[in-house]
PDB file of C-alpha atoms in Angstrom:
ATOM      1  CA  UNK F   1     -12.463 -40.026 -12.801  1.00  0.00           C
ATOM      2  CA  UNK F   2     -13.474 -42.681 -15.036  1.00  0.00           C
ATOM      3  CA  UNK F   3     -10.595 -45.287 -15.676  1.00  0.00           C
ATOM      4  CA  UNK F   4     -12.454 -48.274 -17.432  1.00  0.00           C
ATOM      5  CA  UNK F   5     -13.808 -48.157 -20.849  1.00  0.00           C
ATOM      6  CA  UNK F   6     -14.111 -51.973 -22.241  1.00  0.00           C
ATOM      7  CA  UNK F   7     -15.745 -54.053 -25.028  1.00  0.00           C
ATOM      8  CA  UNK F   8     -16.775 -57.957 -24.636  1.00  0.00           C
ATOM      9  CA  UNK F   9     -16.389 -60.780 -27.071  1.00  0.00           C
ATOM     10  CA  UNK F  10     -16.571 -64.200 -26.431  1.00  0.00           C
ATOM     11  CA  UNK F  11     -16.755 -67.673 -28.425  1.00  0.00           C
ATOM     12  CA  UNK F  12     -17.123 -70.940 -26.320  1.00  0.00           C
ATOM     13  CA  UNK F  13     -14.145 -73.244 -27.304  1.00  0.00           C
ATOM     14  CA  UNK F  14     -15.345 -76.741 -28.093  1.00  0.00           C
ATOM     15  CA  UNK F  15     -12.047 -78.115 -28.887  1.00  0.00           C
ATOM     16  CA  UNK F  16     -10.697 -77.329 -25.358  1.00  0.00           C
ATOM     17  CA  UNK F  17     -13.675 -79.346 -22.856  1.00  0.00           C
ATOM     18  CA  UNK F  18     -15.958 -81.915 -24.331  1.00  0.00           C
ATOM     19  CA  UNK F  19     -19.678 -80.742 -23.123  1.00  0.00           C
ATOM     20  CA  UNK F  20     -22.559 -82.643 -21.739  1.00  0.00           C
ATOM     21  CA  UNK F  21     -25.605 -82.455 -23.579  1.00  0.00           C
ATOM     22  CA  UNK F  22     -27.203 -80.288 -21.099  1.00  0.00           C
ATOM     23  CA  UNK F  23     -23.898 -78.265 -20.519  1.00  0.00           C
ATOM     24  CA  UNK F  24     -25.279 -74.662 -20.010  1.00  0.00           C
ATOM     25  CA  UNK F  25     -23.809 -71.362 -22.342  1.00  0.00           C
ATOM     26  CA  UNK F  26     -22.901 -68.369 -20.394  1.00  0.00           C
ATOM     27  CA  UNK F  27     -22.235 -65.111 -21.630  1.00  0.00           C
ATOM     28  CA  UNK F  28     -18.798 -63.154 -20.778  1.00  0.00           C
ATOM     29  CA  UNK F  29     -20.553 -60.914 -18.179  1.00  0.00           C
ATOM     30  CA  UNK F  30     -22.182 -63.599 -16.481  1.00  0.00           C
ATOM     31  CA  UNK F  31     -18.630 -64.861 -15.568  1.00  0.00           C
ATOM     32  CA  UNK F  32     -16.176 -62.317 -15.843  1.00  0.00           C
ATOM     33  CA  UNK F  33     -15.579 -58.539 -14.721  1.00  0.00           C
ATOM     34  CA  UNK F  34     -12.191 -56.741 -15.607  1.00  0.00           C
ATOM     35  CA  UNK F  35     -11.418 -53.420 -14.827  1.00  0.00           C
ATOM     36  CA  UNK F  36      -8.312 -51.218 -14.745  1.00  0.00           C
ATOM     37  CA  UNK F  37      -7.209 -49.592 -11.439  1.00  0.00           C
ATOM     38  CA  UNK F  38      -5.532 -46.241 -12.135  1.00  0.00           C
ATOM     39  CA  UNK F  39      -2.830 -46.800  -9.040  1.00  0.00           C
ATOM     40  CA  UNK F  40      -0.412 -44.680  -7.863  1.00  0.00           C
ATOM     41  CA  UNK F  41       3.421 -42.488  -8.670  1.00  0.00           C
ATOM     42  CA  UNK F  42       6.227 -44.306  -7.762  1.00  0.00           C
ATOM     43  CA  UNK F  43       9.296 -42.440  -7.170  1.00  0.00           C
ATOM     44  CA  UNK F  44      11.288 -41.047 -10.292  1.00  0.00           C
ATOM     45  CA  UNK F  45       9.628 -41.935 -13.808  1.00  0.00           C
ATOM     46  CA  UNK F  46       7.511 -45.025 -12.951  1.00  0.00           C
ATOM     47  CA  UNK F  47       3.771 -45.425 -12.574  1.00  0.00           C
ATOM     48  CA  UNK F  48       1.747 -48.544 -10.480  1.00  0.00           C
ATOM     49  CA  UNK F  49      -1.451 -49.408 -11.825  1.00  0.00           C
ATOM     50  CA  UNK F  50      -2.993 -53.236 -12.230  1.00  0.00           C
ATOM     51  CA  UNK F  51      -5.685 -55.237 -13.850  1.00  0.00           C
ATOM     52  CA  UNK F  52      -8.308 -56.287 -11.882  1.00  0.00           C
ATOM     53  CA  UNK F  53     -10.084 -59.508 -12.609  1.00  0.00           C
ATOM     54  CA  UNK F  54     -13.191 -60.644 -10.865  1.00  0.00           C
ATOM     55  CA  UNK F  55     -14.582 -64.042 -11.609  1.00  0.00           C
ATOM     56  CA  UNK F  56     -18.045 -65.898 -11.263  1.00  0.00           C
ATOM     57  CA  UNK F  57     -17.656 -68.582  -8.868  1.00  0.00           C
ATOM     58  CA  UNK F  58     -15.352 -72.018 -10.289  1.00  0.00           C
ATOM     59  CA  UNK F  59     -14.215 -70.163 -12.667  1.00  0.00           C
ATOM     60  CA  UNK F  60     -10.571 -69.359 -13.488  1.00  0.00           C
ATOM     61  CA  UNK F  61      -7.916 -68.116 -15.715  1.00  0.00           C
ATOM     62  CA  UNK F  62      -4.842 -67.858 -16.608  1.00  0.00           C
ATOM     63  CA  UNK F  63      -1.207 -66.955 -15.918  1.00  0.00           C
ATOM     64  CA  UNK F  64       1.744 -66.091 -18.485  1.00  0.00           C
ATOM     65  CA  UNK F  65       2.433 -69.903 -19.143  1.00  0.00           C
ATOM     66  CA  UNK F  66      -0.950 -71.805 -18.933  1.00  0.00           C
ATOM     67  CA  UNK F  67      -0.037 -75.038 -19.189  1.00  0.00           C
ATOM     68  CA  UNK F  68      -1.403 -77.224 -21.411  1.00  0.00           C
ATOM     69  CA  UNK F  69      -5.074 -76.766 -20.312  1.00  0.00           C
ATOM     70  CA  UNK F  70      -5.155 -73.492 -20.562  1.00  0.00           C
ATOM     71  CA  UNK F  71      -5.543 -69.709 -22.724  1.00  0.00           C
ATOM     72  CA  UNK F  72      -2.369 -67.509 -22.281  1.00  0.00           C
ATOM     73  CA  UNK F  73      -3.372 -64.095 -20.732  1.00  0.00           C
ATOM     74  CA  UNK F  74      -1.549 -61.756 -23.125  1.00  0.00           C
ATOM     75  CA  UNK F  75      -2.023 -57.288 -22.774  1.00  0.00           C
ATOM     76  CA  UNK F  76      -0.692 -55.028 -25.595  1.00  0.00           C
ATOM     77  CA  UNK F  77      -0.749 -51.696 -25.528  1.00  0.00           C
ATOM     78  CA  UNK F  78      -2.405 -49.757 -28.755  1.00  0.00           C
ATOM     79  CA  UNK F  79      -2.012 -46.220 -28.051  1.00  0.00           C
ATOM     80  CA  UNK F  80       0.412 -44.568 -24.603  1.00  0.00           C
ATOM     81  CA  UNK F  81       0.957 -41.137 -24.051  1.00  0.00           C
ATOM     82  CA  UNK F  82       3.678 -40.172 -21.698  1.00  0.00           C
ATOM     83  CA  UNK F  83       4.192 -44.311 -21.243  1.00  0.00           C
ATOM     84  CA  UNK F  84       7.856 -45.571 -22.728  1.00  0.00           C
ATOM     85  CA  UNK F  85       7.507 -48.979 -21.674  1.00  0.00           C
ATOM     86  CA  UNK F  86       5.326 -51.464 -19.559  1.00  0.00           C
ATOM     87  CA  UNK F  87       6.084 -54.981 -17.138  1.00  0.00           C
ATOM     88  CA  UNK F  88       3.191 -56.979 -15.737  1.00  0.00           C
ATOM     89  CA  UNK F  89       3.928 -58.601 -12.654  1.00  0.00           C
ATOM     90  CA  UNK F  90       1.768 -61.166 -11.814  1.00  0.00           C
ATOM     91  CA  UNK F  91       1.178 -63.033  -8.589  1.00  0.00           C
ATOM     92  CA  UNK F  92       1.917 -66.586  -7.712  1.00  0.00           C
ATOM     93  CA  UNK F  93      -0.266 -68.457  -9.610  1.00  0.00           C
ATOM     94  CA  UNK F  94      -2.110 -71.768  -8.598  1.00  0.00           C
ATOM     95  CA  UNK F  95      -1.988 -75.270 -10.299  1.00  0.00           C
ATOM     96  CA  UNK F  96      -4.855 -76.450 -11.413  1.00  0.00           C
ATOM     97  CA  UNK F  97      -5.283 -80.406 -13.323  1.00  0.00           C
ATOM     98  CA  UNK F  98      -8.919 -80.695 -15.292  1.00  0.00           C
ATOM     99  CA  UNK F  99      -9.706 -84.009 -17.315  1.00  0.00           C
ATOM    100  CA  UNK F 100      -6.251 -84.516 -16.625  1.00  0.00           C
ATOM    101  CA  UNK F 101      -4.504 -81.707 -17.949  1.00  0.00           C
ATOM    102  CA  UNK F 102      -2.620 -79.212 -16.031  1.00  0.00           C
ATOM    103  CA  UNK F 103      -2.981 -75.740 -15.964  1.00  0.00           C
ATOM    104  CA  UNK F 104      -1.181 -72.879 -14.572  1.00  0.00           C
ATOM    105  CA  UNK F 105      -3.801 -69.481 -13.158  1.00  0.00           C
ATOM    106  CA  UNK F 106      -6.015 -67.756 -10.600  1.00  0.00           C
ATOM    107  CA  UNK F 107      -9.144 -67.985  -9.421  1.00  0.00           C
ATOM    108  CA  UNK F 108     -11.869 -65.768  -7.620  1.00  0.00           C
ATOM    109  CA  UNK F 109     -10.567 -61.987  -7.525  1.00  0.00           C
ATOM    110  CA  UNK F 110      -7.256 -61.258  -9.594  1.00  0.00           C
ATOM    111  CA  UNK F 111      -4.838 -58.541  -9.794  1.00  0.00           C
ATOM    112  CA  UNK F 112      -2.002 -57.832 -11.917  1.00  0.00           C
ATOM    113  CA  UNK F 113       0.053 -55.298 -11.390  1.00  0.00           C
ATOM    114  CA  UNK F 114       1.223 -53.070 -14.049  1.00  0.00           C
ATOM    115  CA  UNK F 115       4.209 -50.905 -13.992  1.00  0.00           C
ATOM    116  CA  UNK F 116       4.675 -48.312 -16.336  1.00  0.00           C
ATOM    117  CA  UNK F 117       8.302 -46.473 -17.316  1.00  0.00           C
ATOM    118  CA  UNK F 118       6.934 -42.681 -18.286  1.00  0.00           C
ATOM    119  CA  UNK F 119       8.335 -40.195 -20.241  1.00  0.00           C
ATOM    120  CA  UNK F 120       6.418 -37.535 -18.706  1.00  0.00           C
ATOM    121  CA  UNK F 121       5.894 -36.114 -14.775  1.00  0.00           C
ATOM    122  CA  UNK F 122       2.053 -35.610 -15.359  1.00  0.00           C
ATOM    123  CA  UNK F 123      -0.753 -37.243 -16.020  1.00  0.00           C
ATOM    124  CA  UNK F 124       0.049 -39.787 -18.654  1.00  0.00           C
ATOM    125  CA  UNK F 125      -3.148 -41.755 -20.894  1.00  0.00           C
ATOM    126  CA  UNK F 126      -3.104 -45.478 -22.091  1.00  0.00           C
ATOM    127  CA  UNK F 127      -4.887 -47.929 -23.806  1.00  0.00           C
ATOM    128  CA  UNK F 128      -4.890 -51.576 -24.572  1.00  0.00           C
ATOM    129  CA  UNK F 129      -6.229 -54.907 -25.233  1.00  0.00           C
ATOM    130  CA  UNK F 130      -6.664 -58.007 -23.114  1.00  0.00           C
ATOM    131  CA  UNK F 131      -6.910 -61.590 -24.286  1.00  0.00           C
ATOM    132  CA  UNK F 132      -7.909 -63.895 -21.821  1.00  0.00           C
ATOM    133  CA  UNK F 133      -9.528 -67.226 -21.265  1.00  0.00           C
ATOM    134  CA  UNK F 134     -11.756 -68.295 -18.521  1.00  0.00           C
ATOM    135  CA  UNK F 135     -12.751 -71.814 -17.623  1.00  0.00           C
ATOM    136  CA  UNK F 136     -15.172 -73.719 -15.594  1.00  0.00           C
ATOM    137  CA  UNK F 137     -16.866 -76.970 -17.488  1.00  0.00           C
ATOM    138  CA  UNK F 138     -16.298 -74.691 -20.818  1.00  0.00           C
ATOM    139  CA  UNK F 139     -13.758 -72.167 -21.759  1.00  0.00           C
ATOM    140  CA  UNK F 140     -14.473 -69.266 -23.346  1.00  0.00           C
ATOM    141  CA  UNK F 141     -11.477 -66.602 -24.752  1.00  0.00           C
ATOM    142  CA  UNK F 142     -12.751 -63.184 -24.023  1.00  0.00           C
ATOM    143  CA  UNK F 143     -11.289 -60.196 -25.125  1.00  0.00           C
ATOM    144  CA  UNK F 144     -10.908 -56.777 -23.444  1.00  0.00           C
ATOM    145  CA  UNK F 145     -10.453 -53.136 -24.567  1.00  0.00           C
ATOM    146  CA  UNK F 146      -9.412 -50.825 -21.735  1.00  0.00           C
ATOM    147  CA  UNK F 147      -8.223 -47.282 -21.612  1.00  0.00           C
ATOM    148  CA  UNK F 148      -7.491 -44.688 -18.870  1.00  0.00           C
ATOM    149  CA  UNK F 149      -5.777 -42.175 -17.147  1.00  0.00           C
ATOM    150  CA  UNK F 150      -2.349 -42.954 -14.823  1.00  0.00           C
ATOM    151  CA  UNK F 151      -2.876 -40.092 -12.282  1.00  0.00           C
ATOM    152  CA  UNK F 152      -0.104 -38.101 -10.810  1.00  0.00           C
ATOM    153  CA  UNK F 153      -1.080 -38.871  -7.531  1.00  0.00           C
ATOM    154  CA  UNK F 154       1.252 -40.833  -4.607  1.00  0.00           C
ATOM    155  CA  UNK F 155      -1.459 -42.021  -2.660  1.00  0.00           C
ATOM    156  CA  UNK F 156      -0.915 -46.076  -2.590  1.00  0.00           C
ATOM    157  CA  UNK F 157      -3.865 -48.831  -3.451  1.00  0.00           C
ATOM    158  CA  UNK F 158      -3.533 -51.422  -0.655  1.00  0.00           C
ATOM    159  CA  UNK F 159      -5.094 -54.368  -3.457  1.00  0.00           C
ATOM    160  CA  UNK F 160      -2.066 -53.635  -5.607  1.00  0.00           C
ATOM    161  CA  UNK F 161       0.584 -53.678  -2.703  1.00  0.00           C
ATOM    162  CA  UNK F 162      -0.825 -56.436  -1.783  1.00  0.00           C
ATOM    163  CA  UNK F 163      -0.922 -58.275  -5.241  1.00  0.00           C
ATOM    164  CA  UNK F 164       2.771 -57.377  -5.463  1.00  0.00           C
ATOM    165  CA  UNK F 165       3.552 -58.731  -2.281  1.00  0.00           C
ATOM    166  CA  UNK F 166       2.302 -62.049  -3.858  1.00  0.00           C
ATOM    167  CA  UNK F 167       4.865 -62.171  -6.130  1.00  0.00           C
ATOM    168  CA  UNK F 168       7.305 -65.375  -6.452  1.00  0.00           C
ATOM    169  CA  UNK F 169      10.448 -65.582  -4.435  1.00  0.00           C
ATOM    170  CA  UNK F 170      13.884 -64.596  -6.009  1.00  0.00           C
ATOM    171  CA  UNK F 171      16.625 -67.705  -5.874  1.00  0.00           C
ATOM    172  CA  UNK F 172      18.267 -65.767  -2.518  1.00  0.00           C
ATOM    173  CA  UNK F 173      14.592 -65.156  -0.946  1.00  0.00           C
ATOM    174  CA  UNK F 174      13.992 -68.811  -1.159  1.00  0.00           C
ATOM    175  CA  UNK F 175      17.317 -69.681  -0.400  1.00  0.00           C
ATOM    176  CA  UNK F 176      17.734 -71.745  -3.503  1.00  0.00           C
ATOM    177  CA  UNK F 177      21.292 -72.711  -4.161  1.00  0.00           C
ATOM    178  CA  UNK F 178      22.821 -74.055  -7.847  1.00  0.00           C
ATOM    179  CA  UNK F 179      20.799 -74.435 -11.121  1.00  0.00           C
ATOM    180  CA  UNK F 180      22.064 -76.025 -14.004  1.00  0.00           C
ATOM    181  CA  UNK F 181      20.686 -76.656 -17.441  1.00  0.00           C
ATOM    182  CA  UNK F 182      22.181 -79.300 -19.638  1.00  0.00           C
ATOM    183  CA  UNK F 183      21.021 -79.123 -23.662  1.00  0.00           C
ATOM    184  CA  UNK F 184      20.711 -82.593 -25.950  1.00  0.00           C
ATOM    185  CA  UNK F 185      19.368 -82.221 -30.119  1.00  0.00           C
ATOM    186  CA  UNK F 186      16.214 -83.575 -30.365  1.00  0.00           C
ATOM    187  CA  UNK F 187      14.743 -84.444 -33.307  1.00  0.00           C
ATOM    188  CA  UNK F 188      12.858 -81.273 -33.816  1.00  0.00           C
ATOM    189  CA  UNK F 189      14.500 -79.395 -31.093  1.00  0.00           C
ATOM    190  CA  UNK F 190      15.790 -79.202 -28.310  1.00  0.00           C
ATOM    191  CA  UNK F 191      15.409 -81.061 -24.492  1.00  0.00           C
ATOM    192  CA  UNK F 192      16.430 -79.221 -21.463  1.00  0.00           C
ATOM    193  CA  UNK F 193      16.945 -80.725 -18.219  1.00  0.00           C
ATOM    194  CA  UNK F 194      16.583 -78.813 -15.095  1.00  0.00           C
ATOM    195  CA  UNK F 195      18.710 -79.375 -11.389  1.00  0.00           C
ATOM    196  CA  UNK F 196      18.051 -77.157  -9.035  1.00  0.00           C
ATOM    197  CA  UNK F 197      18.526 -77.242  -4.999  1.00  0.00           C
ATOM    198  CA  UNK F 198      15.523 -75.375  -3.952  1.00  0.00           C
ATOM    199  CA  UNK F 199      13.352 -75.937  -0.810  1.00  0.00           C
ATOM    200  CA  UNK F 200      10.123 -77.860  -1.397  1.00  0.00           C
ATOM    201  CA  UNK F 201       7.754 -75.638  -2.917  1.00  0.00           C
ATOM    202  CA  UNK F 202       4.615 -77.565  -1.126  1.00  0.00           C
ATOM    203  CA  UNK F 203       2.210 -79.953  -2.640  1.00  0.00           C
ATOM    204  CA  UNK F 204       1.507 -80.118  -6.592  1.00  0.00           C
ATOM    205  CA  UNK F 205       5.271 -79.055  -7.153  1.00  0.00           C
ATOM    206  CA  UNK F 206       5.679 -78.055 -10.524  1.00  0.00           C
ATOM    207  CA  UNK F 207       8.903 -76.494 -12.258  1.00  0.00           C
ATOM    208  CA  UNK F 208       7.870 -74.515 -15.532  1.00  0.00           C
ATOM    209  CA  UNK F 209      10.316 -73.647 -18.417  1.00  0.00           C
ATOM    210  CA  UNK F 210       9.653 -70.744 -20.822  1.00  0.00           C
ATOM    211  CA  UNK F 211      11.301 -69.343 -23.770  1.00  0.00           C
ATOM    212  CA  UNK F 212      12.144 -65.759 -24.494  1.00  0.00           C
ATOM    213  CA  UNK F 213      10.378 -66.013 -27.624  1.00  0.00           C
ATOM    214  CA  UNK F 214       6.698 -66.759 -27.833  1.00  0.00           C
ATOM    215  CA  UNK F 215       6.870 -68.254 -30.687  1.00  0.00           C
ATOM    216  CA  UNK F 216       9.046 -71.127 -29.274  1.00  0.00           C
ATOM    217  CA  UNK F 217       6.998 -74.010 -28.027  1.00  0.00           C
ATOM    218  CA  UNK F 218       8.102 -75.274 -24.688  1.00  0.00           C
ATOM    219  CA  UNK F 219       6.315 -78.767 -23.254  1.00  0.00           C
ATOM    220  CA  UNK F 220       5.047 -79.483 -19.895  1.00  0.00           C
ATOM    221  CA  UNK F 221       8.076 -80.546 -17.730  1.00  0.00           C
ATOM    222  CA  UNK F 222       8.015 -83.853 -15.845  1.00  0.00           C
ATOM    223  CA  UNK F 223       9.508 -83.267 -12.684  1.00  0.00           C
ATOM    224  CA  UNK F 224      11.162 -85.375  -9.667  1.00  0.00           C
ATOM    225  CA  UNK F 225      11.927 -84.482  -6.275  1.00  0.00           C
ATOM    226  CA  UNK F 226      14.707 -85.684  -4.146  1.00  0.00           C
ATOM    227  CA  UNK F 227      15.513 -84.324  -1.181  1.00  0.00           C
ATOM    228  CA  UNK F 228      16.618 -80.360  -1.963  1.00  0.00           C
ATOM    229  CA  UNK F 229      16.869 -80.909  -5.244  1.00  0.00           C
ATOM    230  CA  UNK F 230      13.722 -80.720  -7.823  1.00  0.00           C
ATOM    231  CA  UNK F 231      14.887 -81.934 -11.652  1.00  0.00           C
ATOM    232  CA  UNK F 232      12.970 -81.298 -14.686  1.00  0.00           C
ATOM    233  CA  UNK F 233      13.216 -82.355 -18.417  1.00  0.00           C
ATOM    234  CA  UNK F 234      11.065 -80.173 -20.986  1.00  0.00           C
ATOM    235  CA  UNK F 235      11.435 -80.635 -25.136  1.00  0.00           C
ATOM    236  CA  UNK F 236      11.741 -76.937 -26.156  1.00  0.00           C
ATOM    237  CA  UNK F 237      10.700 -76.709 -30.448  1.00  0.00           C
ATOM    238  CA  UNK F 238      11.018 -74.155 -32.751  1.00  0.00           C
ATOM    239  CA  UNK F 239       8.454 -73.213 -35.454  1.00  0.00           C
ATOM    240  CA  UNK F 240      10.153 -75.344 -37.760  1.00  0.00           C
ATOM    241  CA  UNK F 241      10.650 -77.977 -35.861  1.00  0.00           C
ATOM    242  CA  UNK F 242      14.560 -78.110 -36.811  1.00  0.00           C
ATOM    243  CA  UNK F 243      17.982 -77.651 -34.567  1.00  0.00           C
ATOM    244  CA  UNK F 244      18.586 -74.018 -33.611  1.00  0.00           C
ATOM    245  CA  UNK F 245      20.980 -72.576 -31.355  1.00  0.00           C
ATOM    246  CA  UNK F 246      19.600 -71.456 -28.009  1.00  0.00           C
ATOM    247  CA  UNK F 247      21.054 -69.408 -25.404  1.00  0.00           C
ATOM    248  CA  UNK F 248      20.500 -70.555 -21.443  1.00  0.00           C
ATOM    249  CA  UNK F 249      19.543 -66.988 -20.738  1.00  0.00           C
ATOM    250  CA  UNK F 250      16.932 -67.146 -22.829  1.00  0.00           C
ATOM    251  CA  UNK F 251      14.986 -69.828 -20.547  1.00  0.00           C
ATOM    252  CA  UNK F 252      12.947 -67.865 -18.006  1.00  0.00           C
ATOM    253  CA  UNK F 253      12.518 -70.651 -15.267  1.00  0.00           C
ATOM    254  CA  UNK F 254       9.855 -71.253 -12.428  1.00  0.00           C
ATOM    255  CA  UNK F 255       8.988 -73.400  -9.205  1.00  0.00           C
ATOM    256  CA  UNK F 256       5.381 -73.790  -8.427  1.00  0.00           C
ATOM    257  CA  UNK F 257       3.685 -75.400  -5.415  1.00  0.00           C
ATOM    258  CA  UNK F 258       0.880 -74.704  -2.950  1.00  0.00           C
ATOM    259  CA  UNK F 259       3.369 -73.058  -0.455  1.00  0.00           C
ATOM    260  CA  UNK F 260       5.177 -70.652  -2.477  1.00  0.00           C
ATOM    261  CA  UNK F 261       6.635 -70.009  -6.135  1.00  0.00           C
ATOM    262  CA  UNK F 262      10.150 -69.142  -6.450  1.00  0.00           C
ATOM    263  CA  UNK F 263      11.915 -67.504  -9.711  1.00  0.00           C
ATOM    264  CA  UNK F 264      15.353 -69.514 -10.329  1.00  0.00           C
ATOM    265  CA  UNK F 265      18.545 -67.532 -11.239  1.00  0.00           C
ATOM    266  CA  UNK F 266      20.185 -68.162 -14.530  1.00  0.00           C
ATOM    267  CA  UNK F 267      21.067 -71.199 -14.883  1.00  0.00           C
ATOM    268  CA  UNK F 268      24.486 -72.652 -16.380  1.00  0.00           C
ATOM    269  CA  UNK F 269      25.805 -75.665 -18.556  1.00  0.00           C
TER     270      UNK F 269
END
């Protein structure tokens, strides 16, 4: 059964890498494959498929929060039958720094997993578009239709287990203790700062502070190590770059490093 049908569009961004003059164009198929792998039943009403990304040699792309070197990696669904909902849940990414920016994403062969809350006990259809960037000296955004068919089948794909079993550490799994976030008014926000007592993470530590809302800019955090405990100050700015009132629980927050990635708990004033 057929489970990939996909379109290709790309535009080399010169804003993002300056170019030598004999800097060489590729084309998206030259550097990128993506697919979608049907997976398997899970018990109840949930479905396990992924996203399979295969890249050309040096090149990468992107996790959830790129950093600020790189193109956000963003699916939405257009049309799902049988599907009431959808979580990605992506693998530890790496940390990459490039004409000395950082950015946050994979390289080589990628999966994300996608888990799918169904409303039906057969066979159920979606379809959906990716946005994407890759980047070696260039970057290019490409974008992605896919559609297919989530089988009723229980039979389990050992790339997708095993893309799962990448998956960040909870607080307990890493045995993380306390996190606290303390708020100040900025001028045009707000600036967080981070404490947590976490085991070191392994080289290129790097603590990363989202917002619930997308629209909500969040900067890179600088962050200092000493002894168990990592701290980290980011500037988080709305769209109109005024006070607002933010919630703690909306701050999604996450430890990086070459060893591991673990997902902090809540954190509180």
């Amino acid at each position: 059964m057929t489970f990939l049908a996909r379109t290709f569009s790309a535009l080399a961004l010169g804003l993002l890498t300056a170019l030598p003059a004999s800097a060489q164009y590729f084309s998206a198929d030259e550097v990128v494959e993506v697919s979608l792998l049907p997976g398997y039943r899970l018990d109840g009403d949930r479905h396990m498929a992924a996203i399979r990304i295969r890249l050309a040699p040096g090149w990468k792309t992107y996790w959830r929060a790129p950093g600020e070197g790189g193109v956000p990696t963003v699916l939405r669904l257009t049309e799902a039958h049988g599907v009431d909902g959808m979580a990605i849940h992506w693998p530890r990414p790496s940390v990459f720094f490039t004409n000395g920016l950082r950015s946050i994403g994979y390289e080589g062969d990628v999966i994300l997993p996608l888990e799918f809350a169904l409303s039906t006990s057969g066979e159920a259809a979606v379809s959906g578009h990716l946005n994407l960037g890759v980047c070696l000296d260039v970057c290019m955004p490409i974008s992605v239709d896919l559609a297919g068919i989530l089988p009723d089948q229980s039979a389990r794909d050992g790339a997708i287990a095993a893309a799962l079993s990448d998956r960040p550490l909870s607080a307990a799994e890493a045995g993380a203790g306390a996190i606290t976030c303390a708020v100040e008014p900025i001028s045009d926000g707000l600036r967080v700062t981070v404490r947590a007592e976490v085991p070191d993470a392994g080289n290129d530590e790097t603590l990363v502070v989202e917002h619930r809302d997308p629209m909500i800019w969040v900067s890179e955090a600088m962050t200092e190590r000493q002894g168990n405990w990592i701290t980290a100050v980011a500037d988080v700015v709305p769209a109109d770059h005024g006070p607002f009132a933010m919630n703690r629980s909306d701050l999604r927050i996450t430890l990086i490093g070459s060893r591991m990635a673990v997902e902090l708990a809540d954190c509180t004033g």
